[in-house]
CSV table of N, CA and C in Angstrom, one decimal:
chain,number,residue,atom,x,y,z
C,29,MET,N,1.0,-1.3,-0.3
C,29,MET,CA,0.1,0.2,-0.2
C,29,MET,C,0.9,1.1,0.2
C,30,ALA,N,2.1,1.0,0.2
C,30,ALA,CA,3.3,2.3,0.4
C,30,ALA,C,2.9,2.6,-1.4
C,31,GLY,N,2.8,4.0,-1.2
C,31,GLY,CA,2.7,4.7,-2.5
C,31,GLY,C,1.3,5.0,-3.2
C,32,ARG,N,0.5,4.4,-2.7
C,32,ARG,CA,-1.1,4.3,-3.0
C,32,ARG,C,-1.3,5.9,-2.3
C,33,HIS,N,-2.5,6.8,-3.0
C,33,HIS,CA,-2.2,7.9,-2.9
C,33,HIS,C,-3.7,7.4,-1.9
C,34,THR,N,-4.3,8.3,-0.9
C,34,THR,CA,-5.4,8.1,0.0
C,34,THR,C,-6.2,9.8,-0.2
C,35,PRO,N,-7.4,9.5,-0.5
C,35,PRO,CA,-8.0,10.8,-0.6
C,35,PRO,C,-8.0,11.6,0.9
C,36,PHE,N,-7.4,11.1,1.9
C,36,PHE,CA,-6.7,12.2,2.9
C,36,PHE,C,-5.4,12.3,3.1
C,37,ALA,N,-4.4,12.4,1.7
C,37,ALA,CA,-3.1,12.1,1.6
C,37,ALA,C,-2.8,13.7,2.1
C,38,CYS,N,-3.9,14.9,1.5
C,38,CYS,CA,-3.1,16.3,2.1
C,38,CYS,C,-3.3,16.4,3.1
C,39,HIS,N,-3.9,15.5,4.4
C,39,HIS,CA,-4.0,15.8,5.6
C,39,HIS,C,-3.4,15.3,6.3
C,40,GLN,N,-2.3,15.0,5.8
C,40,GLN,CA,-1.7,13.8,6.9
C,40,GLN,C,-0.2,14.6,6.8
C,41,THR,N,0.4,14.4,8.5
C,41,THR,CA,0.9,15.5,8.9
C,41,THR,C,2.3,14.6,9.4
C,42,SER,N,3.4,15.4,8.9
C,42,SER,CA,4.8,15.0,9.2
C,42,SER,C,5.3,14.4,10.4
C,43,GLN,N,6.3,13.9,10.6
C,43,GLN,CA,6.9,13.9,12.0
C,43,GLN,C,7.2,15.2,12.6
C,44,GLU,N,7.5,16.3,11.7
C,44,GLU,CA,8.5,17.1,12.1
C,44,GLU,C,7.6,18.1,12.6
C,45,GLN,N,6.4,18.4,11.3
C,45,GLN,CA,5.1,19.2,12.2
C,45,GLN,C,4.7,19.1,13.4
C,46,LEU,N,4.5,17.1,13.8
C,46,LEU,CA,3.8,17.1,15.2
C,46,LEU,C,5.0,17.4,16.3
C,47,LYS,N,6.2,17.3,16.0
C,47,LYS,CA,7.2,18.0,16.8
C,47,LYS,C,7.0,19.7,17.1
C,48,LYS,N,6.3,20.3,16.1
C,48,LYS,CA,6.4,21.6,16.4
C,48,LYS,C,5.1,21.9,17.0
C,49,GLY,N,4.2,21.4,17.1
C,49,GLY,CA,3.0,21.7,17.5
C,49,GLY,C,2.3,22.2,16.7
C,50,PRO,N,0.8,22.2,16.8
C,50,PRO,CA,-0.3,23.1,15.6
C,50,PRO,C,0.2,24.3,15.5
C,51,ALA,N,-0.1,24.5,14.4
C,51,ALA,CA,0.2,25.8,13.3
C,51,ALA,C,-0.4,26.7,14.5
C,52,MET,N,-0.2,28.2,14.8
C,52,MET,CA,-1.3,29.0,15.7
C,52,MET,C,-1.0,30.4,14.5
C,53,PRO,N,-2.4,30.6,14.2
C,53,PRO,CA,-2.7,32.0,13.3
C,53,PRO,C,-2.1,33.2,14.1
C,54,LYS,N,-1.7,34.0,12.7
C,54,LYS,CA,-0.7,34.6,12.7
C,54,LYS,C,-2.0,36.0,13.3
C,55,LYS,N,-1.1,36.6,14.5
C,55,LYS,CA,-2.0,37.7,14.9
C,55,LYS,C,-2.5,39.2,14.2
C,56,GLN,N,-3.8,39.0,14.1
C,56,GLN,CA,-4.3,40.4,13.4
C,56,GLN,C,-4.1,41.8,14.0
C,57,GLU,N,-4.1,42.3,12.7
C,57,GLU,CA,-3.3,44.1,13.5
C,57,GLU,C,-4.9,44.9,14.1
C,58,LEU,N,-4.7,45.9,14.9
C,58,LEU,CA,-5.5,45.9,15.2
C,58,LEU,C,-5.9,47.4,14.0
C,59,THR,N,-7.7,47.1,14.5
C,59,THR,CA,-8.3,47.8,13.1
C,59,THR,C,-8.6,49.4,13.8
C,60,GLU,N,-8.3,49.2,14.8
C,60,GLU,CA,-8.9,50.9,15.6
C,60,GLU,C,-8.0,51.5,15.2
C,61,ALA,N,-7.9,53.0,15.2
C,61,ALA,CA,-7.0,54.3,15.0
C,61,ALA,C,-6.4,54.3,16.6
C,62,PRO,N,-4.7,54.6,16.8
C,62,PRO,CA,-4.3,55.2,17.8
C,62,PRO,C,-5.4,56.2,18.4
C,63,GLU,N,-5.2,55.9,19.8
C,63,GLU,CA,-6.0,57.0,20.3
C,63,GLU,C,-5.8,58.6,20.2
C,64,SER,N,-4.5,58.8,20.4
C,64,SER,CA,-4.6,60.3,19.3
C,64,SER,C,-4.9,60.8,18.5
C,65,GLU,N,-5.1,59.2,17.3
C,65,GLU,CA,-5.7,59.8,16.3
C,65,GLU,C,-7.5,60.2,16.3
C,66,ALA,N,-7.9,59.2,17.4
C,66,ALA,CA,-9.2,59.1,17.3
C,66,ALA,C,-9.6,60.5,18.4
C,67,ILE,N,-8.9,60.8,19.3
C,67,ILE,CA,-9.1,62.4,20.1
C,67,ILE,C,-9.2,63.4,18.9
C,68,ASN,N,-8.1,63.2,18.0
C,68,ASN,CA,-8.3,64.3,17.2
C,68,ASN,C,-9.4,64.3,16.5
C,69,LYS,N,-10.0,63.5,15.8
C,69,LYS,CA,-11.8,63.1,15.1
C,69,LYS,C,-12.6,63.9,16.1
C,70,PHE,N,-12.6,63.8,17.3
C,70,PHE,CA,-13.6,64.2,18.2
C,70,PHE,C,-13.0,65.7,18.5
C,71,GLU,N,-12.0,65.8,18.7
C,71,GLU,CA,-11.7,67.4,18.3
C,71,GLU,C,-12.0,68.1,17.2
C,72,GLU,N,-12.2,67.4,16.0
C,72,GLU,CA,-12.2,68.1,14.6
C,72,GLU,C,-14.0,68.5,14.7
C,73,LEU,N,-14.7,67.6,15.4
C,73,LEU,CA,-15.9,67.5,15.4
C,73,LEU,C,-16.4,68.9,16.6
C,74,ARG,N,-15.5,69.0,17.6
C,74,ARG,CA,-15.8,70.1,18.4
C,74,ARG,C,-15.5,71.3,17.9
C,75,ARG,N,-14.4,71.5,16.8
C,75,ARG,CA,-14.0,72.6,16.1
C,75,ARG,C,-14.8,73.0,15.4
C,76,ARG,N,-15.4,72.3,14.6
C,76,ARG,CA,-16.9,72.5,13.9
C,76,ARG,C,-17.7,73.0,14.3
C,77,VAL,N,-18.2,72.4,15.5
C,77,VAL,CA,-19.2,72.8,16.2
C,77,VAL,C,-19.0,74.6,16.4
C,78,ILE,N,-17.6,74.6,16.7
C,78,ILE,CA,-17.1,76.1,17.3
C,78,ILE,C,-17.3,76.9,16.1
C,79,GLU,N,-16.7,76.8,15.1
C,79,GLU,CA,-16.9,77.7,14.3
C,79,GLU,C,-17.8,77.5,13.3
C,80,SER,N,-18.8,76.9,13.8
C,80,SER,CA,-20.3,77.3,12.5
C,80,SER,C,-21.1,78.4,13.0
C,81,GLY,N,-21.3,78.5,14.9
C,81,GLY,CA,-21.8,79.3,15.3
C,81,GLY,C,-23.0,79.2,15.6
C,82,LYS,N,-23.6,78.2,15.2
C,82,LYS,CA,-25.0,77.7,15.1
C,82,LYS,C,-25.3,77.4,16.6
C,83,ILE,N,-24.7,76.7,17.5
C,83,ILE,CA,-24.6,76.0,18.9
C,83,ILE,C,-24.0,76.8,19.7
C,84,GLN,N,-24.9,77.7,20.5
C,84,GLN,CA,-24.1,78.1,21.3
C,84,GLN,C,-23.8,77.6,23.2
C,85,THR,N,-23.0,77.4,23.4
C,85,THR,CA,-22.5,76.7,24.6
C,85,THR,C,-22.5,77.7,25.7
C,86,VAL,N,-23.6,77.9,27.0
C,86,VAL,CA,-23.5,78.9,27.7
C,86,VAL,C,-22.6,78.5,29.3
C,87,LYS,N,-21.8,79.2,29.4
C,87,LYS,CA,-21.9,78.3,31.2
C,87,LYS,C,-21.1,80.1,31.7
C,88,THR,N,-21.6,79.4,33.3
C,88,THR,CA,-21.2,80.7,34.3
C,88,THR,C,-20.1,80.8,34.9
C,89,THR,N,-19.5,79.2,34.9
C,89,THR,CA,-18.6,79.2,35.7
C,89,THR,C,-18.3,77.7,35.5
C,90,ASP,N,-16.5,77.0,35.7
C,90,ASP,CA,-16.8,76.0,36.4
C,90,ASP,C,-15.9,75.5,37.5
C,91,GLU,N,-16.1,76.4,38.1
C,91,GLU,CA,-15.9,76.4,39.6
C,91,GLU,C,-16.8,75.5,40.6
C,92,PRO,N,-16.6,74.4,41.0
C,92,PRO,CA,-17.5,73.5,42.0
C,92,PRO,C,-18.5,74.3,42.6
C,93,PHE,N,-19.6,73.7,42.7
C,93,PHE,CA,-20.5,74.1,43.5
C,93,PHE,C,-20.2,73.4,45.1
C,94,ILE,N,-20.3,74.3,46.2
C,94,ILE,CA,-19.5,74.0,47.3
C,94,ILE,C,-21.3,74.1,48.4
C,95,LEU,N,-21.2,72.9,48.9
C,95,LEU,CA,-22.4,72.5,50.1
C,95,LEU,C,-21.3,72.5,51.3
C,96,GLY,N,-21.3,73.9,52.0
C,96,GLY,CA,-20.4,74.2,53.4
C,96,GLY,C,-21.0,74.0,54.6
C,97,ALA,N,-20.8,74.8,55.4
C,97,ALA,CA,-21.5,75.0,56.8
C,97,ALA,C,-22.9,75.6,56.3
C,98,ASP,N,-22.8,76.7,55.7
C,98,ASP,CA,-24.3,77.1,55.4
C,98,ASP,C,-25.0,76.1,55.2
C,99,TRP,N,-24.8,75.0,54.5
C,99,TRP,CA,-25.9,74.1,53.9
C,99,TRP,C,-25.9,72.8,55.3
C,100,GLY,N,-24.9,73.1,56.4
C,100,GLY,CA,-25.1,72.2,57.5
C,100,GLY,C,-23.9,71.0,57.1
C,101,PHE,N,-23.0,71.1,56.5
C,101,PHE,CA,-21.9,70.2,56.2
C,101,PHE,C,-20.8,70.9,57.2
C,102,THR,N,-20.3,70.2,57.9
C,102,THR,CA,-18.9,70.6,58.6
C,102,THR,C,-17.5,70.4,57.6
C,103,THR,N,-17.7,69.4,56.4
C,103,THR,CA,-16.6,69.0,55.6
C,103,THR,C,-17.4,69.7,54.3
C,104,PRO,N,-16.9,70.5,53.3
C,104,PRO,CA,-17.9,70.8,52.3
C,104,PRO,C,-17.8,70.0,51.6
C,105,ILE,N,-19.3,69.6,50.8
C,105,ILE,CA,-19.4,69.0,50.0
C,105,ILE,C,-18.7,69.5,48.1
C,106,LYS,N,-18.2,69.5,47.3
C,106,LYS,CA,-17.9,69.9,46.3
C,106,LYS,C,-18.9,68.9,45.0
C,107,VAL,N,-19.6,70.0,44.3
C,107,VAL,CA,-20.2,69.5,43.2
C,107,VAL,C,-19.3,70.0,42.0
C,108,GLU,N,-18.9,69.1,40.9
C,108,GLU,CA,-18.1,69.4,40.0
C,108,GLU,C,-18.9,69.6,38.5
C,109,LYS,N,-19.0,70.8,38.2
C,109,LYS,CA,-19.7,70.8,36.5
C,109,LYS,C,-19.8,69.5,36.0
C,110,PRO,N,-21.0,69.1,35.8
C,110,PRO,CA,-21.3,67.7,35.0
C,110,PRO,C,-20.5,67.8,33.7
C,111,LYS,N,-20.6,66.8,33.2
C,111,LYS,CA,-19.9,66.6,31.6
C,111,LYS,C,-21.1,66.3,31.1
C,112,PHE,N,-21.0,66.2,30.0
C,112,PHE,CA,-22.2,66.4,28.7
C,112,PHE,C,-23.0,65.1,28.9
C,113,THR,N,-22.6,64.2,29.2
C,113,THR,CA,-23.6,62.7,29.2
C,113,THR,C,-24.3,62.6,30.7
C,114,ALA,N,-23.9,63.4,31.8
C,114,ALA,CA,-23.9,63.5,33.0
C,114,ALA,C,-25.1,64.3,33.3
C,115,SER,N,-24.8,65.4,32.4
C,115,SER,CA,-25.6,66.3,32.3
C,115,SER,C,-26.7,66.3,31.3
C,116,GLU,N,-26.5,65.5,30.6
C,116,GLU,CA,-28.0,64.9,29.5
C,116,GLU,C,-29.1,64.0,30.5
C,117,LEU,N,-28.3,63.2,31.1
C,117,LEU,CA,-29.1,62.3,32.0
C,117,LEU,C,-29.4,62.7,33.2
C,118,ILE,N,-28.9,64.1,33.5
C,118,ILE,CA,-29.9,64.9,34.9
C,118,ILE,C,-30.9,65.4,34.7
C,119,SER,N,-31.0,66.0,33.4
C,119,SER,CA,-32.2,66.9,32.4
C,119,SER,C,-33.6,65.5,32.4
C,120,GLU,N,-33.0,64.4,31.7
C,120,GLU,CA,-33.7,63.4,31.6
C,120,GLU,C,-34.4,62.7,32.8
C,121,SER,N,-33.7,62.7,33.9
C,121,SER,CA,-34.2,62.1,35.1
C,121,SER,C,-35.0,62.9,35.5
C,122,LEU,N,-34.8,64.3,35.9
C,122,LEU,CA,-35.6,65.5,36.3
C,122,LEU,C,-36.9,65.8,35.0
C,123,ARG,N,-36.6,65.4,33.8
C,123,ARG,CA,-38.4,65.2,33.4
C,123,ARG,C,-38.9,64.4,33.5
C,124,THR,N,-38.2,63.0,33.8
C,124,THR,CA,-39.0,62.2,33.5
C,124,THR,C,-39.5,61.4,35.8
C,125,GLY,N,-39.2,62.4,36.0
C,125,GLY,CA,-39.7,62.9,37.4
C,125,GLY,C,-38.8,61.8,38.4
C,126,GLN,N,-37.5,61.5,37.7
C,126,GLN,CA,-36.1,60.4,38.6
C,126,GLN,C,-35.9,61.3,39.6
C,127,VAL,N,-36.1,62.1,40.5
C,127,VAL,CA,-35.7,63.0,40.7
C,127,VAL,C,-34.3,62.5,41.8
C,128,LEU,N,-34.7,61.2,42.8
C,128,LEU,CA,-33.2,60.2,43.1
C,128,LEU,C,-32.2,60.0,42.2
C,129,GLN,N,-32.3,59.6,41.5
C,129,GLN,CA,-31.4,59.5,39.9
C,129,GLN,C,-30.7,60.7,39.6
C,130,ALA,N,-31.8,61.8,39.8
C,130,ALA,CA,-31.0,62.9,39.2
C,130,ALA,C,-30.0,63.5,40.3
C,131,LEU,N,-30.5,63.4,41.6
C,131,LEU,CA,-29.5,63.9,42.9
C,131,LEU,C,-28.0,62.6,42.7
C,132,ARG,N,-28.3,61.4,42.8
C,132,ARG,CA,-26.9,60.5,42.6
C,132,ARG,C,-26.4,60.6,41.3
C,133,LEU,N,-26.8,61.4,40.3
C,133,LEU,CA,-25.6,61.7,39.5
C,133,LEU,C,-25.4,63.4,39.4
C,134,VAL,N,-25.5,64.0,40.4
C,134,VAL,CA,-24.9,65.0,40.7
C,134,VAL,C,-24.1,65.2,42.1
C,135,PHE,N,-24.9,64.5,42.6
C,135,PHE,CA,-23.9,64.3,43.9
C,135,PHE,C,-22.5,62.7,44.3
C,136,GLY,N,-22.7,62.3,42.9
C,136,GLY,CA,-21.9,61.0,43.1
C,136,GLY,C,-21.8,60.4,44.5
C,137,PRO,N,-20.7,60.2,44.6
C,137,PRO,CA,-20.2,59.3,46.4
C,137,PRO,C,-20.7,60.2,47.1
C,138,ASN,N,-21.4,61.5,47.2
C,138,ASN,CA,-21.3,62.4,48.3
C,138,ASN,C,-23.1,62.1,48.3
C,139,ILE,N,-23.3,61.7,47.5
C,139,ILE,CA,-25.3,61.0,47.5
C,139,ILE,C,-25.6,60.5,49.0
C,140,SER,N,-24.4,60.3,49.9
C,140,SER,CA,-25.1,59.5,51.4
C,140,SER,C,-25.1,60.7,52.2
C,141,LYS,N,-24.3,61.7,52.2
C,141,LYS,CA,-24.1,62.8,53.0
C,141,LYS,C,-25.3,63.8,53.2
C,142,VAL,N,-25.8,63.9,51.4
C,142,VAL,CA,-26.9,64.6,51.0
C,142,VAL,C,-28.1,64.4,51.7
C,143,LEU,N,-28.0,62.8,51.4
C,143,LEU,CA,-29.8,62.5,51.7
C,143,LEU,C,-30.3,62.3,52.9
C,144,PRO,N,-29.7,62.1,54.2
C,144,PRO,CA,-30.2,62.4,55.3
C,144,PRO,C,-30.6,64.1,55.3
C,145,LYS,N,-29.8,64.5,54.9
C,145,LYS,CA,-30.5,66.2,55.1
C,145,LYS,C,-31.8,66.6,54.3
C,146,ILE,N,-31.7,65.9,53.2
C,146,ILE,CA,-33.2,65.8,52.4
C,146,ILE,C,-34.3,65.3,53.2
C,147,ASP,N,-33.9,63.8,53.4
C,147,ASP,CA,-35.0,63.7,54.3
C,147,ASP,C,-35.1,63.8,55.4
C,148,ALA,N,-34.5,65.1,56.0
C,148,ALA,CA,-34.8,65.7,57.2
C,148,ALA,C,-35.6,66.9,56.8
C,149,LEU,N,-36.2,67.1,55.8
C,149,LEU,CA,-36.9,68.1,55.5
C,149,LEU,C,-38.6,67.4,55.2
C,150,GLY,N,-38.9,66.3,55.2
C,150,GLY,CA,-39.9,65.5,55.3
C,150,GLY,C,-41.1,65.4,53.7
C,151,ASP,N,-41.6,66.0,53.7
C,151,ASP,CA,-42.7,66.0,52.2
C,151,ASP,C,-42.2,67.3,51.5
C,152,GLU,N,-41.6,67.8,51.8
C,152,GLU,CA,-40.6,68.7,51.3
C,152,GLU,C,-39.6,68.6,50.7
C,153,GLY,N,-38.7,67.4,51.0
C,153,GLY,CA,-37.8,66.8,50.8
C,153,GLY,C,-37.7,66.8,49.1
C,154,GLY,N,-38.7,66.2,48.2
C,154,GLY,CA,-38.7,66.1,46.7
C,154,GLY,C,-38.9,67.0,46.2
C,155,PRO,N,-39.6,68.0,46.5
C,155,PRO,CA,-39.7,69.5,45.6
C,155,PRO,C,-38.7,70.3,46.3
C,156,SER,N,-37.5,69.5,47.1
C,156,SER,CA,-36.8,70.8,47.9
C,156,SER,C,-35.5,70.3,46.9
C,157,SER,N,-35.5,69.1,46.8
C,157,SER,CA,-34.2,68.4,46.0
C,157,SER,C,-34.4,69.0,44.8
C,158,ILE,N,-35.2,69.0,43.6
C,158,ILE,CA,-35.3,69.9,42.6
C,158,ILE,C,-34.8,71.2,42.3
C,159,LEU,N,-35.4,71.9,43.6
C,159,LEU,CA,-34.5,73.4,43.5
C,159,LEU,C,-33.6,73.1,44.0
C,160,LEU,N,-32.6,72.3,44.5
C,160,LEU,CA,-31.3,72.3,44.9
C,160,LEU,C,-30.5,71.8,43.4
C,161,ILE,N,-31.1,70.8,43.1
C,161,ILE,CA,-30.6,70.8,41.5
C,161,ILE,C,-30.2,71.7,40.5
C,162,GLU,N,-31.7,72.4,40.8
C,162,GLU,CA,-31.8,73.6,39.7
C,162,GLU,C,-30.9,74.9,40.0
C,163,ASP,N,-30.7,75.2,41.5
C,163,ASP,CA,-29.6,76.0,41.9
C,163,ASP,C,-28.2,75.8,41.3
C,164,ILE,N,-27.6,74.3,41.5
C,164,ILE,CA,-26.7,74.2,40.9
C,164,ILE,C,-26.2,74.1,39.4
C,165,MET,N,-27.2,73.9,38.9
C,165,MET,CA,-27.4,74.0,37.2
C,165,MET,C,-27.1,75.5,37.0
C,166,VAL,N,-28.0,76.5,37.8
C,166,VAL,CA,-28.1,77.7,37.3
C,166,VAL,C,-26.3,78.2,37.9
C,167,HIS,N,-25.7,77.5,38.6
C,167,HIS,CA,-24.4,78.2,39.1
C,167,HIS,C,-23.7,77.7,37.8
C,168,PHE,N,-23.7,76.8,37.2
C,168,PHE,CA,-22.9,76.4,36.3
C,168,PHE,C,-23.3,76.8,34.6
C,169,TYR,N,-24.5,77.1,34.5
C,169,TYR,CA,-24.8,77.7,33.1
C,169,TYR,C,-25.6,78.8,33.3
C,170,GLY,N,-26.0,79.1,34.1
C,170,GLY,CA,-26.3,80.8,34.3
C,170,GLY,C,-28.2,80.7,34.5
C,171,PRO,N,-28.7,81.8,34.7
C,171,PRO,CA,-30.3,81.7,35.0
C,171,PRO,C,-30.7,81.2,33.2
C,172,GLY,N,-32.1,80.4,33.5
C,172,GLY,CA,-32.7,79.8,32.6
C,172,GLY,C,-31.9,78.2,32.6
C,173,ALA,N,-31.3,77.9,33.2
C,173,ALA,CA,-30.5,77.0,33.0
C,173,ALA,C,-31.6,75.7,33.4
C,174,ALA,N,-32.3,76.2,34.4
C,174,ALA,CA,-33.2,75.5,35.2
C,174,ALA,C,-34.3,75.1,34.3
C,175,GLN,N,-34.5,76.0,33.3
C,175,GLN,CA,-35.8,75.1,32.7
C,175,GLN,C,-35.5,74.4,31.5
C,176,VAL,N,-34.5,74.8,31.2
C,176,VAL,CA,-33.5,73.8,30.1
C,176,VAL,C,-33.5,71.9,30.3
C,177,PHE,N,-33.1,72.1,31.9
C,177,PHE,CA,-32.8,70.7,32.9
C,177,PHE,C,-34.3,70.3,33.0
C,178,THR,N,-35.4,70.9,33.4
C,178,THR,CA,-36.6,70.9,33.9
C,178,THR,C,-37.4,70.7,32.6
C,179,ASN,N,-37.6,71.1,31.4
C,179,ASN,CA,-38.6,71.2,30.5
C,179,ASN,C,-38.2,69.9,30.0
């Protein structure tokens, strides 16, 4: 039977190939652009928005909103200006009546310090929470911001 051709002859493995082990597929090259290139694309979008003049971005300050002793906190709580996604989620939460979710987004890990103060307000805690969030948004975005966030 030596020299006889079998239908599976092309699949026969030599002793040398067995010693090497199975052939490993070559690593595929990354298809994503380097991070700096991707950031440049987003910056390009930003530049186009600014240059168009069609979209007005209004802000009053980037300084944190501070809840200090005048709010009953011995250690001040800093609220940083929300980034775009958080800002949109806060607005959506307020429009859909999810006040607690909006508070979580605004205060982040400090929410556990703020909630007892709000709970102490009793039935007025919910409406007071909305006013607090509105005050914070007005601090960052100026008068009229509250209507944008709640309508």
